[in-house]
Steps between C-alpha positions, in 0.01 A plus 500: 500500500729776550363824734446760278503896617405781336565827600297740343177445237548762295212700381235276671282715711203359726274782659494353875192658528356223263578200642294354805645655832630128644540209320626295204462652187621394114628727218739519237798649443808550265864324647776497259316557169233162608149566643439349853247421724563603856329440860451823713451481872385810616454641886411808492783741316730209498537286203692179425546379183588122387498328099163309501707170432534185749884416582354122463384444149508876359156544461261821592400505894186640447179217401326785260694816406535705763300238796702372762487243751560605844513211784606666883660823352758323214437477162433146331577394147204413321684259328697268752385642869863627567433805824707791493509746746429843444808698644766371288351264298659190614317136395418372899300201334499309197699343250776810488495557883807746559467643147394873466289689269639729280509830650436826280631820600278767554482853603186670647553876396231787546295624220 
């Protein structure tokens, strides 16, 4: 599966101030006319963004919409136990071990 960036997701706003102040999170977004599903990490004012799909078999990470499995600070796949760590999203363990998440652009702008 070819890495996949996108640069800007226009007209999707997320109030920060919603969202859990650490943690995985799930919502829903437009990217190039299709609506996605997308894993949020945040830490504070810091936000990551990856497409909720497993480089392994393309399904969702998450084992109910928006719940996550977290095992020693990396994200599992529901699906086929894969472990990806949190910084850049790289598989560490797992059937696509040295694969990567998707990674969404995102900007955190005052209100």
């Amino acid at each position: 599966m070819a890495r996949r960036r996108v640069e800007s997701v226009s007209g999707s706003l997320i109030r920060l101030a919603a969202w859990p102040p650490e943690g995985l999170s799930e919502t829903e977004v437009e990217l190039d006319g299709e609506r996605q599903s997308l894993v949020l990490l945040r830490a504070g004012d810091s936000l990551k963004a990856w497409l909720n799909i497993c480089p392994h078999a393309g399904r969702r990470l998450d084992w109910a919409p928006g719940k996550f499995l977290v095992d020693q600070g990396r994200l599992v796949c529901a699906a086929h136990g894969a472990s990806f760590e949190l910084g850049a999203g790289e598989c560490v363990a797992g059937p696509c071990r040295g694969a990567s998440l998707t990674a969404v652009a995102v900007v955190v702008a005052a209100a």
